Amino acid sequence: MISKEEMETLFADMKANAPWDISKPLLWGYFFADADKAKLEAAQAPLKAKGYQVVGIYDSKPEGDNPALWWLHIEKVEKHTVDTLHARNQEFYKFADEHQLESYDGMDVGPAA
């Protein structure tokens, strides 16, 4: 799980180093993982209903003893603070649990335009 302290570090780093204004809406990407592609496919509809755009479902190659996983990538232009992003992560951990997904694997961010 991503802690609130990690969110604080992320925002401090973005404020100091990102080439975009973090006080404006940004394009946030969120990732879910599971070995069963069908579970991720089923998770798309409720996420779309919440306004997220599905970027795609991708597979990873197995590495050593780790089997291949499928990754669901969704995006939404949103304005976040440490607190709102922390709340969103908690919401997605709960969503992954409710939909019996192996994990909510975190987020990335970039400019909205």
Backbone as a chain_set.jsonl record, in Angstrom:
{"seq": "MISKEEMETLFADMKANAPWDISKPLLWGYFFADADKAKLEAAQAPLKAKGYQVVGIYDSKPEGDNPALWWLHIEKVEKHTVDTLHARNQEFYKFADEHQLESYDGMDVGPAA", "coords": {"N": [[0.834, -1.185, 0.0], [0.403, 2.248, -0.681], [1.645, 4.785, 1.246], [0.526, 7.696, 3.12], [2.673, 9.319, 3.681], [4.39, 8.683, 1.587], [2.903, 9.828, -0.465], [3.158, 12.516, 0.244], [5.907, 12.858, -0.219], [5.968, 12.361, -2.984], [4.445, 14.562, -3.966], [6.04, 16.706, -3.077], [8.352, 16.209, -4.55], [7.335, 16.447, -7.173], [6.592, 19.146, -7.114], [9.071, 20.36, -6.9], [10.495, 19.377, -9.136], [8.941, 18.637, -11.409], [7.921, 19.377, -14.787], [5.474, 20.605, -14.969], [2.584, 22.379, -13.723], [1.579, 21.635, -10.595], [-0.654, 22.496, -9.298], [-2.711, 22.555, -10.995], [-5.207, 20.698, -12.946], [-4.162, 17.387, -13.734], [-3.081, 14.594, -15.789], [-3.875, 11.635, -14.545], [-2.844, 8.343, -14.177], [-3.889, 5.056, -13.412], [-3.353, 1.791, -12.057], [-4.21, -1.629, -12.163], [-3.746, -5.059, -11.28], [-3.815, -8.52, -12.226], [-3.747, -12.095, -12.488], [-5.726, -13.176, -13.982], [-7.175, -12.272, -16.824], [-9.866, -11.881, -17.451], [-11.058, -10.97, -15.07], [-10.071, -8.374, -14.9], [-11.154, -7.325, -17.215], [-13.851, -7.375, -16.516], [-13.827, -5.474, -14.532], [-13.663, -3.081, -15.847], [-16.118, -1.769, -16.656], [-17.443, -0.714, -14.232], [-15.497, 1.16, -13.543], [-15.393, 2.842, -15.773], [-17.931, 3.894, -15.49], [-17.5, 5.588, -13.4], [-16.22, 7.616, -14.58], [-13.652, 7.174, -15.562], [-11.209, 6.672, -18.104], [-10.512, 3.875, -20.037], [-7.376, 2.783, -20.793], [-6.095, 0.477, -21.589], [-5.59, -3.12, -21.512], [-2.884, -4.964, -20.584], [-0.355, -7.482, -20.967], [2.201, -8.937, -18.955], [5.435, -10.387, -19.122], [6.384, -13.596, -17.852], [8.671, -13.762, -15.107], [11.313, -15.433, -13.859], [10.292, -17.14, -11.029], [7.935, -15.81, -10.962], [4.722, -15.597, -12.235], [3.189, -14.546, -15.376], [1.404, -11.455, -15.458], [-1.665, -9.654, -15.891], [-2.386, -6.294, -16.729], [-4.46, -3.622, -15.98], [-4.963, -0.462, -17.202], [-6.044, 2.689, -16.404], [-7.229, 6.067, -16.889], [-7.603, 9.519, -15.87], [-8.297, 12.972, -16.001], [-7.52, 14.97, -13.393], [-7.492, 17.074, -10.483], [-5.35, 16.898, -7.823], [-4.535, 16.755, -4.329], [-2.233, 15.979, -1.68], [-3.902, 14.759, 0.235], [-6.29, 14.161, -1.232], [-5.342, 12.451, -3.217], [-4.323, 10.396, -1.666], [-6.729, 9.486, -0.55], [-7.978, 8.618, -2.913], [-6.287, 6.488, -3.625], [-6.831, 4.763, -1.473], [-9.501, 4.221, -2.01], [-9.182, 2.802, -4.416], [-7.711, 0.559, -3.553], [-9.674, -0.664, -2.046], [-11.574, -1.08, -4.085], [-10.175, -2.949, -5.686], [-10.066, -5.082, -3.884], [-12.821, -5.617, -3.503], [-13.498, -6.471, -6.064], [-12.055, -8.7, -6.286], [-9.449, -8.571, -7.315], [-5.984, -9.09, -7.9], [-4.256, -6.96, -7.229], [-4.216, -3.404, -6.592], [-2.072, -1.358, -8.148], [-0.956, 1.165, -8.016], [-0.093, 4.505, -9.259], [0.502, 6.85, -11.965], [1.58, 10.026, -13.258], [1.077, 12.86, -15.378], [1.292, 15.676, -17.644], [-1.844, 17.255, -18.432], [-2.444, 18.058, -20.991]], "CA": [[0.0, 0.0, 0.0], [1.111, 3.519, -0.75], [1.331, 5.534, 2.467], [0.343, 9.138, 2.995], [4.013, 9.899, 3.669], [4.877, 8.541, 0.209], [2.186, 10.847, -1.243], [3.792, 13.796, 0.552], [7.183, 12.861, -0.933], [5.651, 12.489, -4.403], [4.039, 15.934, -4.252], [7.206, 17.574, -2.892], [9.224, 15.972, -5.701], [6.71, 17.057, -8.356], [6.658, 20.603, -6.985], [10.455, 20.774, -7.121], [11.13, 18.882, -10.361], [8.069, 18.367, -12.571], [7.807, 20.498, -15.712], [4.088, 21.048, -15.048], [2.04, 23.034, -12.531], [0.816, 20.618, -9.853], [-1.893, 23.071, -8.771], [-3.697, 22.44, -12.081], [-5.554, 19.304, -13.235], [-3.146, 16.593, -14.427], [-3.546, 13.291, -16.261], [-3.496, 10.592, -13.594], [-3.029, 6.959, -14.613], [-4.013, 4.125, -12.292], [-3.059, 0.45, -12.545], [-4.657, -2.809, -11.43], [-3.101, -6.261, -11.816], [-4.363, -9.832, -11.882], [-3.347, -13.16, -13.399], [-6.905, -13.517, -14.771], [-7.556, -11.13, -17.661], [-11.325, -11.71, -17.393], [-11.398, -10.142, -13.901], [-9.77, -6.984, -15.254], [-12.158, -6.93, -18.211], [-15.096, -7.133, -15.78], [-13.654, -4.268, -13.709], [-13.672, -1.886, -16.69], [-17.417, -1.076, -16.686], [-17.678, 0.167, -13.084], [-14.53, 2.262, -13.569], [-15.891, 3.769, -16.801], [-19.11, 4.551, -14.92], [-16.999, 6.623, -12.498], [-15.575, 8.651, -15.377], [-12.29, 6.84, -15.961], [-11.013, 6.179, -19.463], [-9.682, 2.676, -20.073], [-6.277, 2.893, -21.748], [-5.912, -0.859, -22.135], [-5.186, -4.245, -20.664], [-1.61, -5.426, -21.129], [0.221, -8.606, -20.237], [3.631, -8.909, -18.671], [6.075, -11.691, -19.332], [6.803, -14.206, -16.586], [10.067, -13.565, -14.744], [11.72, -16.393, -12.832], [9.17, -17.856, -10.429], [6.743, -14.966, -11.02], [3.939, -15.808, -13.458], [2.764, -13.347, -16.094], [0.233, -10.772, -14.934], [-2.363, -8.718, -16.766], [-2.456, -4.961, -16.132], [-5.501, -2.707, -16.445], [-4.512, 0.929, -17.071], [-7.116, 3.662, -16.583], [-6.771, 7.442, -16.729], [-8.586, 10.584, -15.676], [-7.733, 14.279, -15.693], [-8.002, 15.352, -12.073], [-6.621, 17.89, -9.635], [-5.187, 16.208, -6.544], [-3.64, 17.16, -3.254], [-1.779, 14.788, -0.955], [-5.047, 14.11, 0.884], [-7.244, 13.587, -2.19], [-4.718, 11.303, -3.879], [-4.293, 9.316, -0.68], [-8.099, 8.955, -0.491], [-8.222, 7.875, -4.158], [-5.589, 5.208, -3.515], [-7.59, 3.906, -0.553], [-10.693, 3.808, -2.767], [-8.797, 1.781, -5.393], [-7.382, -0.675, -2.83], [-10.973, -1.265, -1.708], [-12.149, -1.552, -5.35], [-9.465, -4.182, -6.055], [-10.504, -6.122, -2.959], [-14.223, -5.941, -3.789], [-13.574, -7.159, -7.357], [-11.157, -9.849, -6.15], [-8.267, -8.389, -8.148], [-4.765, -9.353, -7.14], [-3.758, -5.736, -6.62], [-4.161, -2.06, -7.148], [-0.623, -1.253, -8.175], [-0.469, 2.526, -7.938], [-0.474, 5.488, -10.266], [1.51, 7.732, -12.528], [1.003, 11.347, -13.526], [1.705, 13.649, -16.416], [0.5, 16.859, -18.012], [-3.182, 16.946, -18.954], [-2.541, 18.374, -22.421]], "C": [[0.881, 1.252, 0.0], [0.676, 4.363, 0.451], [1.131, 7.017, 2.167], [1.698, 9.845, 2.953], [4.628, 9.801, 2.271], [4.189, 9.543, -0.72], [2.821, 12.221, -1.019], [5.124, 13.935, -0.18], [6.96, 13.047, -2.428], [5.31, 13.935, -4.754], [5.202, 16.914, -4.079], [8.158, 17.435, -4.077], [8.643, 16.605, -6.968], [6.816, 18.572, -8.3], [8.059, 21.105, -7.319], [10.963, 20.459, -8.533], [10.239, 18.728, -11.589], [7.967, 19.596, -13.472], [6.369, 20.988, -15.889], [3.656, 21.615, -13.702], [1.153, 22.046, -11.785], [-0.451, 21.177, -9.216], [-3.021, 23.003, -9.8], [-4.091, 20.968, -12.261], [-4.454, 18.627, -14.078], [-3.765, 15.28, -14.888], [-2.985, 12.227, -15.331], [-3.824, 9.228, -14.179], [-3.017, 6.055, -13.392], [-3.929, 2.704, -12.84], [-3.558, -0.636, -11.585], [-4.021, -4.027, -12.078], [-3.817, -7.52, -11.349], [-3.855, -10.845, -12.903], [-4.489, -13.538, -14.346], [-7.4, -12.282, -15.539], [-9.05, -10.84, -17.565], [-11.752, -10.848, -16.196], [-11.164, -8.662, -14.199], [-10.764, -6.47, -16.287], [-13.474, -6.584, -17.518], [-15.019, -5.853, -14.951], [-13.76, -2.98, -14.532], [-14.979, -1.097, -16.586], [-17.644, -0.199, -15.455], [-16.691, 1.338, -13.023], [-14.925, 3.304, -14.614], [-17.08, 4.558, -16.264], [-18.712, 5.667, -13.951], [-16.204, 7.695, -13.256], [-14.146, 8.38, -15.791], [-12.275, 6.338, -17.399], [-10.107, 4.959, -19.391], [-8.638, 2.862, -21.173], [-6.039, 1.533, -22.402], [-5.63, -1.883, -21.064], [-3.968, -4.854, -21.338], [-1.124, -6.615, -20.327], [1.708, -8.373, -20.03], [4.176, -10.306, -18.9], [6.464, -12.274, -17.976], [8.302, -13.972, -16.359], [10.411, -14.515, -13.607], [10.526, -17.187, -12.346], [7.874, -17.06, -10.494], [5.992, -15.198, -12.327], [3.595, -14.479, -14.13], [1.519, -12.77, -15.427], [-0.383, -9.933, -16.042], [-2.506, -7.408, -16.006], [-3.57, -4.172, -16.785], [-5.019, -1.294, -16.158], [-5.701, 1.829, -17.368], [-6.538, 5.058, -16.36], [-7.939, 8.377, -16.486], [-7.831, 11.876, -15.397], [-8.376, 14.747, -14.394], [-7.001, 16.287, -11.408], [-6.557, 17.196, -8.279], [-4.288, 16.987, -5.603], [-3.134, 15.869, -2.622], [-2.981, 14.029, -0.399], [-6.001, 13.472, -0.123], [-6.649, 12.393, -2.922], [-4.614, 10.114, -2.924], [-5.676, 8.667, -0.572], [-8.408, 8.134, -1.749], [-7.525, 6.525, -4.114], [-6.328, 4.255, -2.591], [-8.844, 3.365, -1.239], [-10.336, 2.674, -3.742], [-8.321, 0.486, -4.736], [-8.675, -1.416, -2.493], [-11.628, -1.835, -2.97], [-11.495, -2.874, -5.761], [-9.91, -5.344, -5.17], [-11.936, -6.57, -3.276], [-14.385, -6.719, -5.096], [-12.614, -8.34, -7.442], [-9.992, -9.782, -7.142], [-7.034, -8.603, -7.281], [-4.23, -8.083, -6.487], [-4.183, -4.481, -7.36], [-2.69, -1.707, -7.038], [-0.097, 0.177, -8.213], [-0.805, 3.372, -9.147], [0.75, 6.122, -10.888], [0.807, 9.027, -12.894], [1.784, 12.038, -14.632], [0.838, 14.842, -16.73], [-0.817, 16.464, -18.659], [-3.298, 17.217, -20.459], [-1.278, 18.039, -23.153]], "O": [[1.952, 1.287, 0.605], [-0.512, 4.619, 0.644], [1.515, 7.517, 1.109], [1.852, 10.855, 2.266], [5.308, 10.725, 1.823], [4.81, 10.053, -1.653], [3.0, 12.994, -1.961], [5.437, 15.004, -0.703], [7.682, 13.808, -3.072], [5.828, 14.474, -5.732], [5.332, 17.857, -4.86], [8.708, 18.427, -4.555], [9.369, 17.226, -7.744], [7.096, 19.216, -9.311], [8.214, 22.152, -7.948], [11.781, 21.206, -9.069], [10.748, 18.692, -12.709], [7.931, 20.726, -12.983], [6.072, 21.704, -16.846], [4.286, 21.361, -12.675], [0.095, 21.66, -12.282], [-1.241, 20.421, -8.651], [-4.16, 23.359, -9.497], [-3.385, 20.082, -11.78], [-3.901, 19.224, -15.002], [-4.844, 14.9, -14.432], [-1.785, 11.952, -15.326], [-4.946, 8.987, -14.622], [-2.24, 6.257, -12.459], [-4.379, 2.438, -13.955], [-3.355, -0.565, -10.373], [-3.781, -4.035, -13.286], [-4.351, -7.582, -10.241], [-3.569, -10.493, -14.048], [-4.255, -14.147, -15.39], [-7.974, -11.365, -14.952], [-9.458, -9.679, -17.594], [-12.708, -10.079, -16.301], [-11.956, -7.806, -13.803], [-11.17, -5.308, -16.238], [-14.137, -5.615, -17.887], [-16.042, -5.216, -14.699], [-13.931, -1.901, -13.965], [-14.946, 0.126, -16.443], [-18.009, 0.966, -15.61], [-17.029, 2.399, -12.5], [-14.808, 4.505, -14.373], [-17.222, 5.747, -16.548], [-19.493, 6.587, -13.707], [-15.593, 8.572, -12.645], [-13.483, 9.27, -16.323], [-13.204, 5.669, -17.851], [-9.053, 5.002, -18.756], [-8.978, 3.072, -22.337], [-5.81, 1.444, -23.609], [-5.456, -1.565, -19.887], [-4.011, -5.215, -22.514], [-1.44, -6.746, -19.144], [2.373, -7.705, -20.822], [3.433, -11.287, -18.868], [6.829, -11.537, -17.06], [9.093, -13.985, -17.302], [9.857, -14.407, -12.514], [9.83, -17.828, -13.133], [6.818, -17.574, -10.124], [6.556, -15.018, -13.407], [3.701, -13.418, -13.515], [0.686, -13.507, -14.899], [0.286, -9.553, -17.003], [-2.721, -7.403, -14.793], [-3.622, -4.063, -18.01], [-4.704, -0.959, -15.017], [-6.297, 1.751, -18.443], [-5.494, 5.216, -15.727], [-9.085, 8.091, -16.833], [-6.85, 11.885, -14.653], [-9.594, 14.9, -14.3], [-5.814, 16.286, -11.737], [-7.589, 16.936, -7.659], [-3.418, 17.755, -6.014], [-3.569, 14.781, -3.0], [-3.073, 12.809, -0.54], [-6.475, 12.358, 0.103], [-7.355, 11.43, -3.219], [-4.797, 8.966, -3.329], [-5.785, 7.442, -0.508], [-9.029, 7.075, -1.66], [-8.105, 5.519, -4.522], [-6.442, 3.066, -2.889], [-9.202, 2.199, -1.071], [-11.086, 1.708, -3.879], [-8.508, -0.589, -5.307], [-8.76, -2.636, -2.637], [-12.173, -2.938, -2.941], [-12.19, -3.816, -6.142], [-10.107, -6.459, -5.653], [-12.221, -7.767, -3.311], [-15.3, -7.532, -5.226], [-12.389, -8.905, -8.512], [-9.598, -10.79, -7.728], [-7.046, -8.328, -6.081], [-3.799, -8.109, -5.334], [-4.466, -4.49, -8.558], [-2.121, -1.752, -5.947], [1.099, 0.382, -8.423], [-1.67, 3.027, -9.952], [1.874, 5.959, -10.413], [-0.42, 9.112, -12.844], [2.986, 11.829, -14.796], [-0.235, 15.006, -16.149], [-0.893, 15.452, -19.355], [-4.169, 16.653, -21.121], [-1.193, 18.243, -24.364]]}, "num_chains": 1, "name": "protein.A"}
